[in-house]
PDB file of C-alpha atoms and ligand atoms in Angstrom:
ATOM      1  CA  UNK A1409       0.000   0.000   0.000  1.00  0.00           C
ATOM      2  CA  UNK A1410       1.469   3.347  -0.955  1.00  0.00           C
ATOM      3  CA  UNK A1411       0.702   6.703   0.597  1.00  0.00           C
ATOM      4  CA  UNK A1412       0.764  10.046  -1.179  1.00  0.00           C
ATOM      5  CA  UNK A1413      -0.113  12.449   1.600  1.00  0.00           C
ATOM      6  CA  UNK A1414       0.931  15.878   0.388  1.00  0.00           C
ATOM      7  CA  UNK A1415       1.989  17.112  -3.023  1.00  0.00           C
ATOM      8  CA  UNK A1416       5.321  18.606  -2.079  1.00  0.00           C
ATOM      9  CA  UNK A1417       8.125  17.827   0.375  1.00  0.00           C
ATOM     10  CA  UNK A1418      11.099  19.934   1.372  1.00  0.00           C
ATOM     11  CA  UNK A1419      14.258  17.840   1.256  1.00  0.00           C
ATOM     12  CA  UNK A1420      17.873  18.931   1.700  1.00  0.00           C
ATOM     13  CA  UNK A1421      17.134  22.540   0.749  1.00  0.00           C
ATOM     14  CA  UNK A1422      14.653  22.037  -2.098  1.00  0.00           C
ATOM     15  CA  UNK A1423      10.912  21.682  -2.438  1.00  0.00           C
ATOM     16  CA  UNK A1424      10.325  18.599  -4.577  1.00  0.00           C
ATOM     17  CA  UNK A1425       7.359  16.360  -5.555  1.00  0.00           C
ATOM     18  CA  UNK A1426       6.263  13.895  -2.850  1.00  0.00           C
ATOM     19  CA  UNK A1427       7.300  10.850  -4.924  1.00  0.00           C
ATOM     20  CA  UNK A1428      10.841  12.152  -5.482  1.00  0.00           C
ATOM     21  CA  UNK A1429      11.687  12.510  -1.772  1.00  0.00           C
ATOM     22  CA  UNK A1430      13.654   9.249  -1.464  1.00  0.00           C
ATOM     23  CA  UNK A1431      16.785   8.045   0.355  1.00  0.00           C
ATOM     24  CA  UNK A1432      19.412   5.430  -0.472  1.00  0.00           C
ATOM     25  CA  UNK A1433      18.760   1.868   0.723  1.00  0.00           C
ATOM     26  CA  UNK A1434      22.172   1.896   2.410  1.00  0.00           C
ATOM     27  CA  UNK A1435      21.236   4.907   4.570  1.00  0.00           C
ATOM     28  CA  UNK A1436      22.495   4.376   8.132  1.00  0.00           C
ATOM     29  CA  UNK A1437      19.050   5.218   9.560  1.00  0.00           C
ATOM     30  CA  UNK A1438      17.350   2.357   7.709  1.00  0.00           C
ATOM     31  CA  UNK A1439      19.702  -0.171   9.252  1.00  0.00           C
ATOM     32  CA  UNK A1440      20.165   1.267  12.723  1.00  0.00           C
ATOM     33  CA  UNK A1441      17.166   3.528  13.485  1.00  0.00           C
ATOM     34  CA  UNK A1442      19.317   6.670  13.531  1.00  0.00           C
ATOM     35  CA  UNK A1443      16.767   9.316  12.698  1.00  0.00           C
ATOM     36  CA  UNK A1444      15.080  12.005  14.767  1.00  0.00           C
ATOM     37  CA  UNK A1445      11.736  13.481  13.900  1.00  0.00           C
ATOM     38  CA  UNK A1446       8.776  15.545  15.009  1.00  0.00           C
ATOM     39  CA  UNK A1447       5.017  15.416  14.624  1.00  0.00           C
ATOM     40  CA  UNK A1448       3.339  18.823  14.574  1.00  0.00           C
ATOM     41  CA  UNK A1449      -0.226  19.866  13.827  1.00  0.00           C
ATOM     42  CA  UNK A1450      -1.527  22.829  11.920  1.00  0.00           C
ATOM     43  CA  UNK A1451      -5.041  24.104  12.536  1.00  0.00           C
ATOM     44  CA  UNK A1452      -7.344  26.256  10.463  1.00  0.00           C
ATOM     45  CA  UNK A1453      -8.441  28.937  12.918  1.00  0.00           C
ATOM     46  CA  UNK A1454     -10.702  31.980  12.462  1.00  0.00           C
ATOM     47  CA  UNK A1455      -7.437  33.946  12.071  1.00  0.00           C
ATOM     48  CA  UNK A1456      -6.036  31.657   9.370  1.00  0.00           C
ATOM     49  CA  UNK A1457      -3.737  28.621   9.380  1.00  0.00           C
ATOM     50  CA  UNK A1458      -1.693  28.330  12.587  1.00  0.00           C
ATOM     51  CA  UNK A1459       0.867  25.753  13.669  1.00  0.00           C
ATOM     52  CA  UNK A1460       0.595  24.611  17.288  1.00  0.00           C
ATOM     53  CA  UNK A1461       3.821  25.055  19.298  1.00  0.00           C
ATOM     54  CA  UNK A1462       5.975  24.930  16.169  1.00  0.00           C
ATOM     55  CA  UNK A1463       9.001  26.525  17.842  1.00  0.00           C
ATOM     56  CA  UNK A1464       8.793  24.185  20.849  1.00  0.00           C
ATOM     57  CA  UNK A1465       8.551  21.150  18.563  1.00  0.00           C
ATOM     58  CA  UNK A1466      11.584  22.301  16.590  1.00  0.00           C
ATOM     59  CA  UNK A1467      13.544  22.855  19.813  1.00  0.00           C
ATOM     60  CA  UNK A1468      12.748  19.263  20.765  1.00  0.00           C
ATOM     61  CA  UNK A1469      13.829  18.170  17.259  1.00  0.00           C
ATOM     62  CA  UNK A1470      17.256  19.754  17.784  1.00  0.00           C
ATOM     63  CA  UNK A1471      17.440  18.355  21.324  1.00  0.00           C
ATOM     64  CA  UNK A1472      16.780  14.839  19.993  1.00  0.00           C
ATOM     65  CA  UNK A1473      19.582  15.366  17.445  1.00  0.00           C
ATOM     66  CA  UNK A1474      21.889  16.663  20.203  1.00  0.00           C
ATOM     67  CA  UNK A1475      21.469  13.478  22.255  1.00  0.00           C
ATOM     68  CA  UNK A1476      22.633  11.481  19.219  1.00  0.00           C
ATOM     69  CA  UNK A1477      25.381  14.024  18.314  1.00  0.00           C
ATOM     70  CA  UNK A1478      23.749  14.469  14.929  1.00  0.00           C
ATOM     71  CA  UNK A1479      24.513  17.831  13.366  1.00  0.00           C
ATOM     72  CA  UNK A1480      22.265  19.361  10.751  1.00  0.00           C
ATOM     73  CA  UNK A1481      23.457  21.914   8.233  1.00  0.00           C
ATOM     74  CA  UNK A1482      20.325  24.010   8.869  1.00  0.00           C
ATOM     75  CA  UNK A1483      19.603  26.328  11.782  1.00  0.00           C
ATOM     76  CA  UNK A1484      16.452  25.823  13.835  1.00  0.00           C
ATOM     77  CA  UNK A1485      14.917  29.067  12.510  1.00  0.00           C
ATOM     78  CA  UNK A1486      15.474  27.969   8.922  1.00  0.00           C
ATOM     79  CA  UNK A1487      13.575  24.730   9.492  1.00  0.00           C
ATOM     80  CA  UNK A1488      10.798  26.565  11.365  1.00  0.00           C
ATOM     81  CA  UNK A1489      10.364  28.630   8.215  1.00  0.00           C
ATOM     82  CA  UNK A1490      10.406  25.473   6.081  1.00  0.00           C
ATOM     83  CA  UNK A1491       7.553  23.989   8.160  1.00  0.00           C
ATOM     84  CA  UNK A1492       5.481  27.101   7.489  1.00  0.00           C
ATOM     85  CA  UNK A1493       6.387  27.133   3.791  1.00  0.00           C
ATOM     86  CA  UNK A1494       5.542  23.484   3.227  1.00  0.00           C
ATOM     87  CA  UNK A1495       2.071  23.992   4.709  1.00  0.00           C
ATOM     88  CA  UNK A1496       1.497  27.037   2.493  1.00  0.00           C
ATOM     89  CA  UNK A1497       2.909  25.337  -0.629  1.00  0.00           C
ATOM     90  CA  UNK A1498       0.691  22.270  -0.226  1.00  0.00           C
ATOM     91  CA  UNK A1499      -2.439  24.464   0.071  1.00  0.00           C
ATOM     92  CA  UNK A1500      -4.199  21.998   2.371  1.00  0.00           C
ATOM     93  CA  UNK A1501      -7.988  22.113   2.662  1.00  0.00           C
ATOM     94  CA  UNK A1502      -8.003  20.394   6.053  1.00  0.00           C
ATOM     95  CA  UNK A1503      -5.743  20.523   9.092  1.00  0.00           C
ATOM     96  CA  UNK A1504      -2.237  19.344   8.226  1.00  0.00           C
ATOM     97  CA  UNK A1505       0.214  17.209  10.175  1.00  0.00           C
ATOM     98  CA  UNK A1506       3.841  18.204   9.683  1.00  0.00           C
ATOM     99  CA  UNK A1507       6.743  15.750   9.880  1.00  0.00           C
ATOM    100  CA  UNK A1508      10.299  17.103  10.028  1.00  0.00           C
ATOM    101  CA  UNK A1509      12.896  14.326   9.952  1.00  0.00           C
ATOM    102  CA  UNK A1510      16.691  14.214  10.060  1.00  0.00           C
ATOM    103  CA  UNK A1511      18.394  10.926   9.344  1.00  0.00           C
ATOM    104  CA  UNK A1512      21.863   9.565   8.995  1.00  0.00           C
ATOM    105  CA  UNK A1513      22.056   8.950   5.273  1.00  0.00           C
ATOM    106  CA  UNK A1514      24.426   7.157   2.955  1.00  0.00           C
ATOM    107  CA  UNK A1515      27.916   7.005   4.385  1.00  0.00           C
ATOM    108  CA  UNK A1516      30.706   4.563   5.189  1.00  0.00           C
ATOM    109  CA  UNK A1517      29.326   1.294   6.648  1.00  0.00           C
ATOM    110  CA  UNK A1518      29.597   0.701  10.402  1.00  0.00           C
ATOM    111  CA  UNK A1519      27.586   1.373  13.483  1.00  0.00           C
ATOM    112  CA  UNK A1520      29.353   4.455  14.880  1.00  0.00           C
ATOM    113  CA  UNK A1521      28.851   7.288  12.409  1.00  0.00           C
ATOM    114  CA  UNK A1522      31.745   9.596  11.642  1.00  0.00           C
ATOM    115  CA  UNK A1523      31.228  13.229  12.700  1.00  0.00           C
ATOM    116  CA  UNK A1524      30.796  14.213   9.033  1.00  0.00           C
ATOM    117  CA  UNK A1525      28.309  11.427   8.166  1.00  0.00           C
ATOM    118  CA  UNK A1526      25.697  12.816   5.757  1.00  0.00           C
ATOM    119  CA  UNK A1527      22.520  13.904   7.501  1.00  0.00           C
ATOM    120  CA  UNK A1528      19.472  14.078   5.226  1.00  0.00           C
ATOM    121  CA  UNK A1529      16.799  16.508   6.377  1.00  0.00           C
ATOM    122  CA  UNK A1530      13.230  16.640   5.135  1.00  0.00           C
ATOM    123  CA  UNK A1531       9.916  18.194   6.080  1.00  0.00           C
ATOM    124  CA  UNK A1532       6.762  16.496   4.808  1.00  0.00           C
ATOM    125  CA  UNK A1533       3.144  17.395   5.543  1.00  0.00           C
ATOM    126  CA  UNK A1534      -0.223  15.834   4.865  1.00  0.00           C
ATOM    127  CA  UNK A1535      -3.817  16.091   5.994  1.00  0.00           C
ATOM    128  CA  UNK A1536      -4.437  13.862   8.995  1.00  0.00           C
ATOM    129  CA  UNK A1537      -7.671  13.579  10.977  1.00  0.00           C
ATOM    130  CA  UNK A1538      -8.187  12.215  14.512  1.00  0.00           C
ATOM    131  CA  UNK A1539      -5.458   9.604  15.147  1.00  0.00           C
ATOM    132  CA  UNK A1540      -7.616   7.339  17.331  1.00  0.00           C
ATOM    133  CA  UNK A1541     -10.804   8.128  15.372  1.00  0.00           C
ATOM    134  CA  UNK A1542     -13.160  11.096  15.664  1.00  0.00           C
ATOM    135  CA  UNK A1543     -15.662   8.881  17.493  1.00  0.00           C
ATOM    136  CA  UNK A1544     -12.935   8.155  20.061  1.00  0.00           C
ATOM    137  CA  UNK A1545     -12.604  11.852  20.836  1.00  0.00           C
ATOM    138  CA  UNK A1546     -16.210  11.854  22.084  1.00  0.00           C
ATOM    139  CA  UNK A1547     -16.914   8.299  23.185  1.00  0.00           C
ATOM    140  CA  UNK A1548     -13.475   7.356  24.468  1.00  0.00           C
ATOM    141  CA  UNK A1549     -11.270   4.464  23.321  1.00  0.00           C
ATOM    142  CA  UNK A1550     -10.641   0.959  24.657  1.00  0.00           C
ATOM    143  CA  UNK A1551      -7.014   0.269  25.536  1.00  0.00           C
ATOM    144  CA  UNK A1552      -4.929  -2.510  27.058  1.00  0.00           C
ATOM    145  CA  UNK A1553      -1.787  -2.698  29.149  1.00  0.00           C
ATOM    146  CA  UNK A1554       0.903  -3.932  26.817  1.00  0.00           C
ATOM    147  CA  UNK A1555       2.914  -7.042  27.490  1.00  0.00           C
ATOM    148  CA  UNK A1556       5.841  -4.935  26.203  1.00  0.00           C
ATOM    149  CA  UNK A1557       7.495  -2.566  28.653  1.00  0.00           C
ATOM    150  CA  UNK A1558       8.860   0.828  27.681  1.00  0.00           C
ATOM    151  CA  UNK A1559      12.571   1.301  27.119  1.00  0.00           C
ATOM    152  CA  UNK A1560      14.501   1.230  30.409  1.00  0.00           C
ATOM    153  CA  UNK A1561      16.382   4.340  31.537  1.00  0.00           C
ATOM    154  CA  UNK A1562      19.942   4.369  30.240  1.00  0.00           C
ATOM    155  CA  UNK A1563      19.144   2.063  27.341  1.00  0.00           C
ATOM    156  CA  UNK A1564      17.440   4.047  24.578  1.00  0.00           C
ATOM    157  CA  UNK A1565      16.704   7.608  25.758  1.00  0.00           C
ATOM    158  CA  UNK A1566      12.938   8.097  25.960  1.00  0.00           C
ATOM    159  CA  UNK A1567      13.211  11.889  25.820  1.00  0.00           C
ATOM    160  CA  UNK A1568      14.672  11.786  22.302  1.00  0.00           C
ATOM    161  CA  UNK A1569      12.069  11.446  19.584  1.00  0.00           C
ATOM    162  CA  UNK A1570      14.230   9.091  17.551  1.00  0.00           C
ATOM    163  CA  UNK A1571      13.236   6.564  14.902  1.00  0.00           C
ATOM    164  CA  UNK A1572      14.655   3.625  16.869  1.00  0.00           C
ATOM    165  CA  UNK A1573      12.382   4.360  19.855  1.00  0.00           C
ATOM    166  CA  UNK A1574       9.389   3.580  17.709  1.00  0.00           C
ATOM    167  CA  UNK A1575      10.211  -0.108  17.511  1.00  0.00           C
ATOM    168  CA  UNK A1576       8.958  -0.105  21.107  1.00  0.00           C
ATOM    169  CA  UNK A1577       5.904   1.905  20.022  1.00  0.00           C
ATOM    170  CA  UNK A1578       5.219  -0.465  17.122  1.00  0.00           C
ATOM    171  CA  UNK A1579       5.262  -3.538  19.373  1.00  0.00           C
ATOM    172  CA  UNK A1580       2.879  -1.867  21.829  1.00  0.00           C
ATOM    173  CA  UNK A1581       0.488  -0.535  19.204  1.00  0.00           C
ATOM    174  CA  UNK A1582       0.480  -3.630  16.988  1.00  0.00           C
ATOM    175  CA  UNK A1583      -0.183  -5.946  19.917  1.00  0.00           C
ATOM    176  CA  UNK A1584      -3.074  -3.731  21.072  1.00  0.00           C
ATOM    177  CA  UNK A1585      -4.672  -3.655  17.624  1.00  0.00           C
ATOM    178  CA  UNK A1586      -4.201  -7.398  17.141  1.00  0.00           C
ATOM    179  CA  UNK A1587      -6.128  -7.933  20.391  1.00  0.00           C
ATOM    180  CA  UNK A1588      -8.921  -5.564  19.318  1.00  0.00           C
ATOM    181  CA  UNK A1589      -7.922  -2.452  21.300  1.00  0.00           C
ATOM    182  CA  UNK A1590      -7.444   1.055  19.925  1.00  0.00           C
ATOM    183  CA  UNK A1591      -4.077   1.487  21.636  1.00  0.00           C
ATOM    184  CA  UNK A1592      -1.726   0.032  24.232  1.00  0.00           C
ATOM    185  CA  UNK A1593      -0.308   1.591  27.381  1.00  0.00           C
ATOM    186  CA  UNK A1594       3.143   0.398  28.414  1.00  0.00           C
ATOM    187  CA  UNK A1595       4.549   0.140  31.912  1.00  0.00           C
ATOM    188  CA  UNK A1596       8.052   1.311  32.755  1.00  0.00           C
ATOM    189  CA  UNK A1597      10.591  -1.289  33.781  1.00  0.00           C
ATOM    190  CA  UNK A1598       9.737  -0.466  37.446  1.00  0.00           C
ATOM    191  CA  UNK A1599       6.174  -1.635  36.769  1.00  0.00           C
ATOM    192  CA  UNK A1600       4.499   1.775  37.015  1.00  0.00           C
ATOM    193  CA  UNK A1601       2.556   3.408  34.175  1.00  0.00           C
ATOM    194  CA  UNK A1602       4.705   4.951  31.457  1.00  0.00           C
ATOM    195  CA  UNK A1603       2.781   6.047  28.353  1.00  0.00           C
ATOM    196  CA  UNK A1604       0.859   4.923  25.294  1.00  0.00           C
ATOM    197  CA  UNK A1605       2.626   3.874  22.097  1.00  0.00           C
ATOM    198  CA  UNK A1606       2.524   7.478  20.913  1.00  0.00           C
ATOM    199  CA  UNK A1607       0.680   9.342  23.643  1.00  0.00           C
ATOM    200  CA  UNK A1608       1.082  10.518  27.228  1.00  0.00           C
ATOM    201  CA  UNK A1609      -1.395   9.369  29.859  1.00  0.00           C
ATOM    202  CA  UNK A1610      -3.376  11.367  32.433  1.00  0.00           C
ATOM    203  CA  UNK A1611      -5.394   9.836  35.271  1.00  0.00           C
ATOM    204  CA  UNK A1612      -8.206  11.508  37.244  1.00  0.00           C
ATOM    205  CA  UNK A1613      -9.111  10.052  40.641  1.00  0.00           C
ATOM    206  CA  UNK A1614     -11.079  11.720  43.439  1.00  0.00           C
ATOM    207  CA  UNK A1615     -10.847  15.056  41.639  1.00  0.00           C
ATOM    208  CA  UNK A1616      -7.043  14.832  41.444  1.00  0.00           C
ATOM    209  CA  UNK A1617      -5.271  14.823  38.054  1.00  0.00           C
ATOM    210  CA  UNK A1618      -2.035  12.849  37.755  1.00  0.00           C
ATOM    211  CA  UNK A1619       0.463  12.051  35.014  1.00  0.00           C
ATOM    212  CA  UNK A1620       3.699  10.024  35.107  1.00  0.00           C
ATOM    213  CA  UNK A1621       6.936  12.051  35.440  1.00  0.00           C
ATOM    214  CA  UNK A1622       9.760  12.189  32.890  1.00  0.00           C
ATOM    215  CA  UNK A1623      11.591   9.515  34.922  1.00  0.00           C
ATOM    216  CA  UNK A1624       8.885   7.006  33.892  1.00  0.00           C
ATOM    217  CA  UNK A1625      10.438   6.555  30.416  1.00  0.00           C
ATOM    218  CA  UNK A1626       8.061   8.932  28.657  1.00  0.00           C
ATOM    219  CA  UNK A1627       8.502  11.318  25.792  1.00  0.00           C
ATOM    220  CA  UNK A1628       7.819  14.621  27.535  1.00  0.00           C
ATOM    221  CA  UNK A1629       4.962  15.604  25.264  1.00  0.00           C
ATOM    222  CA  UNK A1630       4.193  19.169  24.322  1.00  0.00           C
ATOM    223  CA  UNK A1631       0.466  18.421  24.448  1.00  0.00           C
ATOM    224  CA  UNK A1632       1.029  17.022  27.943  1.00  0.00           C
ATOM    225  CA  UNK A1633       2.715  20.275  28.894  1.00  0.00           C
ATOM    226  CA  UNK A1634      -0.095  22.296  27.280  1.00  0.00           C
ATOM    227  CA  UNK A1635      -2.729  20.349  29.223  1.00  0.00           C
ATOM    228  CA  UNK A1636      -0.884  20.913  32.517  1.00  0.00           C
ATOM    229  CA  UNK A1637      -0.840  24.658  31.807  1.00  0.00           C
ATOM    230  CA  UNK A1638      -4.418  24.842  30.521  1.00  0.00           C
ATOM    231  CA  UNK A1639      -5.645  22.865  33.548  1.00  0.00           C
ATOM    232  CA  UNK A1640      -3.921  25.362  35.830  1.00  0.00           C
ATOM    233  CA  UNK A1641      -5.628  28.204  33.985  1.00  0.00           C
ATOM    234  CA  UNK A1642      -9.046  26.766  34.804  1.00  0.00           C
ATOM    235  CA  UNK A1643      -8.115  26.078  38.412  1.00  0.00           C
ATOM    236  CA  UNK A1644      -7.141  22.394  38.151  1.00  0.00           C
ATOM    237  CA  UNK A1645      -3.822  21.116  39.399  1.00  0.00           C
ATOM    238  CA  UNK A1646      -1.897  18.294  37.736  1.00  0.00           C
ATOM    239  CA  UNK A1647       0.552  16.265  39.839  1.00  0.00           C
ATOM    240  CA  UNK A1648       3.432  14.396  38.260  1.00  0.00           C
ATOM    241  CA  UNK A1649       3.756  11.088  40.083  1.00  0.00           C
ATOM    242  CA  UNK A1650       4.502   7.415  39.593  1.00  0.00           C
ATOM    243  CA  UNK A1651       1.188   5.673  38.913  1.00  0.00           C
ATOM    244  CA  UNK A1652       0.665   1.980  39.723  1.00  0.00           C
ATOM    245  CA  UNK A1653      -1.047  -0.143  37.043  1.00  0.00           C
ATOM    246  CA  UNK A1654      -4.079  -0.847  39.213  1.00  0.00           C
ATOM    247  CA  UNK A1655      -4.697   2.888  39.690  1.00  0.00           C
ATOM    248  CA  UNK A1656      -5.727   2.904  36.031  1.00  0.00           C
ATOM    249  CA  UNK A1657      -8.478   0.331  36.684  1.00  0.00           C
ATOM    250  CA  UNK A1658      -9.740   2.327  39.683  1.00  0.00           C
ATOM    251  CA  UNK A1659      -9.568   5.775  38.054  1.00  0.00           C
ATOM    252  CA  UNK A1660     -12.598   7.976  37.504  1.00  0.00           C
ATOM    253  CA  UNK A1661     -11.226   9.167  34.165  1.00  0.00           C
ATOM    254  CA  UNK A1662      -8.186   8.532  31.991  1.00  0.00           C
ATOM    255  CA  UNK A1663      -7.152  10.301  28.836  1.00  0.00           C
ATOM    256  CA  UNK A1664      -4.338  10.370  26.298  1.00  0.00           C
ATOM    257  CA  UNK A1665      -2.567  13.487  25.071  1.00  0.00           C
ATOM    258  CA  UNK A1666      -0.389  13.834  22.000  1.00  0.00           C
ATOM    259  CA  UNK A1667      -0.033  15.760  18.785  1.00  0.00           C
ATOM    260  CA  UNK A1668      -1.645  12.925  16.832  1.00  0.00           C
ATOM    261  CA  UNK A1669      -4.163  11.842  19.513  1.00  0.00           C
ATOM    262  CA  UNK A1670      -4.813  15.421  20.727  1.00  0.00           C
ATOM    263  CA  UNK A1671      -6.900  14.826  23.904  1.00  0.00           C
ATOM    264  CA  UNK A1672      -8.570  11.414  23.653  1.00  0.00           C
ATOM    265  CA  UNK A1673     -10.623   9.919  26.518  1.00  0.00           C
ATOM    266  CA  UNK A1674     -10.036   6.285  27.535  1.00  0.00           C
ATOM    267  CA  UNK A1675     -13.209   4.420  28.458  1.00  0.00           C
ATOM    268  CA  UNK A1676     -11.764   1.024  29.358  1.00  0.00           C
ATOM    269  CA  UNK A1677      -8.442  -0.583  30.222  1.00  0.00           C
ATOM    270  CA  UNK A1678      -8.051  -4.353  29.764  1.00  0.00           C
ATOM    271  CA  UNK A1679     -11.885  -4.446  29.339  1.00  0.00           C
ATOM    272  CA  UNK A1680     -12.347  -2.880  32.792  1.00  0.00           C
ATOM    273  CA  UNK A1681     -14.717   0.076  32.559  1.00  0.00           C
ATOM    274  CA  UNK A1682     -13.186   3.381  33.643  1.00  0.00           C
ATOM    275  CA  UNK A1683     -15.617   5.492  35.660  1.00  0.00           C
ATOM    276  CA  UNK A1684     -18.954   5.480  33.849  1.00  0.00           C
ATOM    277  CA  UNK A1685     -17.319   3.918  30.762  1.00  0.00           C
ATOM    278  CA  UNK A1686     -17.554   7.105  28.745  1.00  0.00           C
ATOM    279  CA  UNK A1687     -15.789  10.470  28.529  1.00  0.00           C
ATOM    280  CA  UNK A1688     -15.606  12.009  32.008  1.00  0.00           C
ATOM    281  CA  UNK A1689     -16.400  15.636  32.923  1.00  0.00           C
ATOM    282  CA  UNK A1690     -12.802  16.745  33.589  1.00  0.00           C
ATOM    283  CA  UNK A1691     -11.613  15.213  30.307  1.00  0.00           C
ATOM    284  CA  UNK A1692     -14.445  17.002  28.499  1.00  0.00           C
ATOM    285  CA  UNK A1693     -13.577  20.312  30.136  1.00  0.00           C
ATOM    286  CA  UNK A1694      -9.910  19.941  29.217  1.00  0.00           C
ATOM    287  CA  UNK A1695     -10.831  18.979  25.638  1.00  0.00           C
ATOM    288  CA  UNK A1696     -12.942  22.120  25.425  1.00  0.00           C
ATOM    289  CA  UNK A1697     -10.128  24.424  26.523  1.00  0.00           C
ATOM    290  CA  UNK A1698      -7.629  22.595  24.304  1.00  0.00           C
ATOM    291  CA  UNK A1699      -9.730  22.607  21.116  1.00  0.00           C
ATOM    292  CA  UNK A1700     -10.902  26.111  22.080  1.00  0.00           C
ATOM    293  CA  UNK A1701      -7.390  27.311  21.243  1.00  0.00           C
ATOM    294  CA  UNK A1702      -8.121  26.555  17.596  1.00  0.00           C
ATOM    295  CA  UNK A1703     -11.688  27.859  17.453  1.00  0.00           C
ATOM    296  CA  UNK A1704     -10.748  31.078  19.259  1.00  0.00           C
ATOM    297  CA  UNK A1705     -12.740  30.241  22.427  1.00  0.00           C
ATOM    298  CA  UNK A1706      -9.597  29.797  24.529  1.00  0.00           C
ATOM    299  CA  UNK A1707      -7.229  32.723  24.666  1.00  0.00           C
ATOM    300  CA  UNK A1708      -3.773  31.804  23.336  1.00  0.00           C
ATOM    301  CA  UNK A1709      -2.035  33.497  26.258  1.00  0.00           C
ATOM    302  CA  UNK A1710       1.185  31.493  25.780  1.00  0.00           C
ATOM    303  CA  UNK A1711       1.601  32.379  22.089  1.00  0.00           C
ATOM    304  CA  UNK A1712       1.355  28.721  21.039  1.00  0.00           C
ATOM    305  CA  UNK A1713      -0.357  29.390  17.717  1.00  0.00           C
ATOM    306  CA  UNK A1714       2.260  30.352  15.150  1.00  0.00           C
ATOM    307  CA  UNK A1715       1.128  31.981  11.929  1.00  0.00           C
ATOM    308  CA  UNK A1716       2.244  30.317   8.702  1.00  0.00           C
ATOM    309  CA  UNK A1717       2.628  33.682   7.005  1.00  0.00           C
ATOM    310  CA  UNK A1718       4.893  35.240   9.666  1.00  0.00           C
ATOM    311  CA  UNK A1719       8.628  34.979   8.979  1.00  0.00           C
ATOM    312  CA  UNK A1720      10.777  32.947  11.387  1.00  0.00           C
ATOM    313  CA  UNK A1721      13.321  35.286  13.001  1.00  0.00           C
TER     314      UNK A1721
HETATM  315  C1  LIG B2113       6.010   7.992  22.523  1.00  0.00           C
HETATM  316  C2  LIG B2113       5.258   9.281  22.544  1.00  0.00           C
HETATM  317  N1  LIG B2113       4.826   9.766  23.715  1.00  0.00           N
HETATM  318  C3  LIG B2113       4.157  10.927  23.796  1.00  0.00           C
HETATM  319  C4  LIG B2113       3.869  11.672  22.658  1.00  0.00           C
HETATM  320  C5  LIG B2113       3.154  12.973  22.772  1.00  0.00           C
HETATM  321  O1  LIG B2113       4.023  14.031  22.517  1.00  0.00           O
HETATM  322  P1  LIG B2113       3.512  15.390  21.893  1.00  0.00           P
HETATM  323  O2  LIG B2113       2.356  15.842  22.723  1.00  0.00           O
HETATM  324  O3  LIG B2113       4.658  16.321  21.972  1.00  0.00           O
HETATM  325  O4  LIG B2113       3.102  15.095  20.497  1.00  0.00           O
HETATM  326  C6  LIG B2113       4.295  11.185  21.411  1.00  0.00           C
HETATM  327  C7  LIG B2113       4.026  11.938  20.185  1.00  0.00           C
HETATM  328  O5  LIG B2113       4.882  12.647  19.710  1.00  0.00           O
HETATM  329  C8  LIG B2113       5.009   9.972  21.348  1.00  0.00           C
HETATM  330  O6  LIG B2113       5.421   9.486  20.180  1.00  0.00           O
END
């Protein structure tokens, strides 16, 4: 099955047709997972097309590259501008998803790349609807605890959004789907809750909102951070804490956050009904303030919505 998402892709300094944006089969990244990437969403708002937390995503992109000592020949501001340009050039009718990627390309064979190993950089974009289904956003999704644990600390760094990390995500997500669930949640190697295959997890119990800390092998999501800040704005406090598996079964509400999943309620875990088995009131309230950013109902007091027509400085 092929996929032609957008019309144009920016690759190594040029905007080229989608089908021409290819890499060599001997690229280091294909063999060893040595790529870093981002997932960013654009939203059509009453004030035009905006990209949510573009600068923060691109900072994380460069941080992921830093962990792997991968140097790109482009400055962060240049690639921020490219993300805006590629959205404009593709003239999307619906909300786009933007995917910057840097990968170790064709170079001398061997595991440890030389400092001057070629790094290919690309930014693609395509229209992408609700990751876990639009029905899931309202009704909630059914998830399972994965038999696969998340990467242990000091093995593969969870805070880097690197291609290789997503072998863990693929095992978790594929197992969940094979068993008839929308998504899987993985535990950390200490047995406490880590995160979904591509989403952070929040738990509501007795009016208290909790989410696992960065030490629980999570990618520190920007949506997670946005929800913590938006919750504060409406008078709700989020506590970062280690969460035992069984606390999920006993929760009043659980929800996922992520660029792809946005804010998605979870209605059951391992076929155990969470709360009333439907979207809970706190999840609904947080969805409203989150999606309100894009409809204009929530004030963008943090400057998270970045205009595609403004020039990156
Ligand atoms: C493993 C993982 N955890 C969490 C997230 C959520 O991060 P963000 O909200 O920055 O998209 C993602 C998505 O990027 C992810 O892949």
